[in-house]
Amino acid sequence: MKAIGYRQNLPADHAEALLDLELPTPEPGPRDLLVRVKAISVNPVDAKVRKGSAPAEGQARVLGWDAVGSVEAVGPAVTKFKPGDRVYYAGAINRPGANSELHAVDERITALAPASLDDTQAAALPLTTITAYELLFDRLRVAKGGGAGQTLLVIGGAGGVGSILIQLARQLTQLRVVATASRPETRQWCLDLGAHAVIDHSKPLAAELLAAGEGQVDFVAALTQTTHHYPQIIEALKPQGAIGCIDDMDGLDAMKLKTKALSLHWELMFTRPMFETPDMQRQGELLAEVAQLVDAGRIRTTVNENFGSINAANLKRAHALIESGRALGKIVLAGF
C-alpha cells in the first residue's frame, strides 16, 4: 500500500522530511477495523513527532492522527462496525498513523462519520474534537448544560482545537465564551464560530479582558504559548478558577497557583488509547455524539484549506504551515 512517512528528523522544507513509501498492508488485531483511508487532516502533533521522535533504525514512521474512510475488514472481536461502514477517528499515537491507504484502528475510538459532511470536511474533526471535548467536560469538569454565569477564555481560538472548543462550549453549555485572536481574519473566524467576544492575545490578557468589559474568568483553555501567557492567565482567573492545558512547555511554577487556589489540568487525547483505559470507548461515543450534532446543523466543520492529494510533497507543505503558527482552522488532504 502507499504511505507517507519519515526516516529521520528533518526540517519540513528538506527534500526527505517526508517520503512516499510502499509498505505492507497492516493486519488488524482482534478489536481493530482495517480502514481504506479517503481523507486526512494535519495537526501540530504531526510536526512535533516528525521533528523530535526518531524512528527505529532502518524503519520509517507513518504519521497522521485524523482520518475518514471505509471499513474493509474487521477483527474477530469487533462488534460495532462492519465492512462498508464510513468511519472517522483520530487513532493512537503509539501505533502507525493514518497517512496510508489502509490503516488499522481500534473500534472503541472510532465512530460513524457525519453523514452530512464529505470526507475532507469530516477528516478535520476527530483529534481536535476529542481534545476539546475531553478538556471541557473531563478535565475542566464543566457540566453538560451547565456553566451559567461563568466565563471560559479560549487562548488560540482560531486554531484547530479552539475552533471546535468554541462551538462545543456554545452548543452544550451555558458558558460565556471569550476567545483570543490577533489578526482580523482569525478574530472574525472566532466570532463566526460563536464566541461572545474576542480579545487580542498579542497584548496582556488581563488588561484586554478588562478593556472588553469581561473582567476575570472562571476557566482558561490554554491551547498555545502557555508559558508565555502563564502570568497573565493567573491574573485573569477568578479565585478557585481552573486552567486546562494542551501544549508542550519546559515547565510551569505551580506555586503561583496557590494564592488563588487555582487548579491545573492536562489534556492529552492519546491517553485513553495509549493506556487502553477502562473508559477508552468514550472517545468513540463522543465522536458519535458530535457526528449527530454536525448532522443536526449545530456543529460545523473546521476545514479552512485543502492541500490536495495525500502525498509527501503536499504533506510537507501542510507541516510547514502548521509550524509557522499561522494556520487558521484545519488543513485537509484527500485521495492517494
mmCIF file of C-alpha atoms in Angstrom, residues 40-42 120 124 189 302-308 317-318 321-322 326-333:
data_model
loop_
_atom_site.group_PDB
_atom_site.id
_atom_site.type_symbol
_atom_site.label_atom_id
_atom_site.label_comp_id
_atom_site.label_asym_id
_atom_site.label_seq_id
_atom_site.Cartn_x
_atom_site.Cartn_y
_atom_site.Cartn_z
ATOM 1 C CA ILE A 40 -6.861 13.003 6.456
ATOM 2 C CA SER A 41 -6.073 16.230 8.266
ATOM 3 C CA VAL A 42 -2.832 17.543 9.746
ATOM 4 C CA THR A 120 -12.450 16.137 3.735
ATOM 5 C CA ALA A 124 -10.891 17.847 10.024
ATOM 6 C CA TRP A 189 -13.361 33.259 12.446
ATOM 7 C CA THR A 302 -13.366 23.495 10.855
ATOM 8 C CA VAL A 303 -11.708 22.936 7.453
ATOM 9 C CA ASN A 304 -10.023 26.011 6.067
ATOM 10 C CA GLU A 305 -7.571 24.673 3.457
ATOM 11 C CA ASN A 306 -7.449 21.606 1.190
ATOM 12 C CA PHE A 307 -3.889 20.778 0.131
ATOM 13 C CA GLY A 308 -4.893 18.172 -2.467
ATOM 14 C CA ARG A 317 3.577 21.988 2.715
ATOM 15 C CA ALA A 318 0.989 21.301 5.403
ATOM 16 C CA LEU A 321 2.154 25.920 7.525
ATOM 17 C CA ILE A 322 1.416 24.251 10.865
ATOM 18 C CA ARG A 326 -0.390 30.966 11.162
ATOM 19 C CA ALA A 327 -2.748 28.117 10.288
ATOM 20 C CA LEU A 328 -6.451 29.005 10.504
ATOM 21 C CA GLY A 329 -8.769 26.108 11.224
ATOM 22 C CA LYS A 330 -7.704 22.745 9.772
ATOM 23 C CA ILE A 331 -5.682 21.594 6.742
ATOM 24 C CA VAL A 332 -7.010 18.523 4.931
ATOM 25 C CA LEU A 333 -5.836 16.215 2.125
#
